[in-house]
Amino acid sequence: MTKKQYSVPSTIKVGDIEFNVILKKMKDYGDMDIDKRTIHIRQGLTKEESFDTLMHEVTHAALAISGL
């Protein structure tokens, strides 16, 4: 079985809110800004690290939207 290719999407919906996903140079793996509706992912990560980081930040976004 072949592995699927993964690339970071430019946007992702969390609940009914669309977040822009931006690759940028940064120290952390990623961050999320609920007010600006953006998720930043560090440039240069492996595909697996990028995916894991995006899912981590999406979890933060979901918790922020839910009010927890």
C-alpha atoms as one frame of an Amber mdcrd trajectory, in Angstrom:
protein
   0.000   0.000   0.000   1.358   3.422  -0.921   1.430   6.353   1.485  -0.740
   9.337   0.701   1.070  12.592   0.036   0.362  15.304   2.579   0.652  19.046
   2.224  -0.448  21.696   4.694  -3.782  23.198   3.588  -4.117  26.978   3.244
  -7.356  26.956   5.273  -9.105  24.574   7.646 -12.585  24.696   9.142 -12.978
  24.148  12.864 -16.639  23.945  13.735 -18.103  26.533  11.409 -15.112  28.887
  11.591 -12.489  28.975   8.854  -8.863  29.441   9.917  -6.041  30.500   7.598
  -3.050  28.172   7.897   0.267  29.945   7.411   3.750  28.464   7.211   6.318
  30.760   8.797   9.745  30.845  10.418   9.295  30.519  14.165  10.807  28.816
  17.222   7.679  26.917  18.254   6.193  24.147  16.152   2.959  26.110  15.814
   0.503  28.540  17.339  -3.123  29.547  16.995  -4.739  32.981  17.223  -8.484
  32.746  17.806  -9.068  36.479  17.256  -7.280  36.567  13.891  -8.491  33.056
  12.998  -5.031  31.931  12.005  -2.894  28.896  12.650   0.864  29.212  12.128
   3.007  26.154  11.430   6.818  26.278  11.468   8.424  26.080   8.025  10.755
  23.176   7.389   8.995  20.511   9.465   8.590  17.010   8.073   5.179  16.113
   6.667   4.419  14.083   9.786   5.474  16.920  12.107   3.416  19.418  10.095
   0.327  17.209  10.271   0.743  16.537  14.001   1.288  20.244  14.696  -1.754
  21.235  12.658  -3.936  18.729  14.527  -2.567  20.024  17.844  -3.409  23.629
  16.920  -6.852  22.601  15.610  -7.520  21.085  19.035  -6.635  24.415  20.662
  -8.972  26.163  18.209 -11.830  23.758  18.974 -11.392  24.282  22.710 -11.282
  28.070  22.279 -14.441  28.044  20.141 -16.251  25.839  22.657 -15.384  28.218
  25.489 -13.305  25.706  27.462
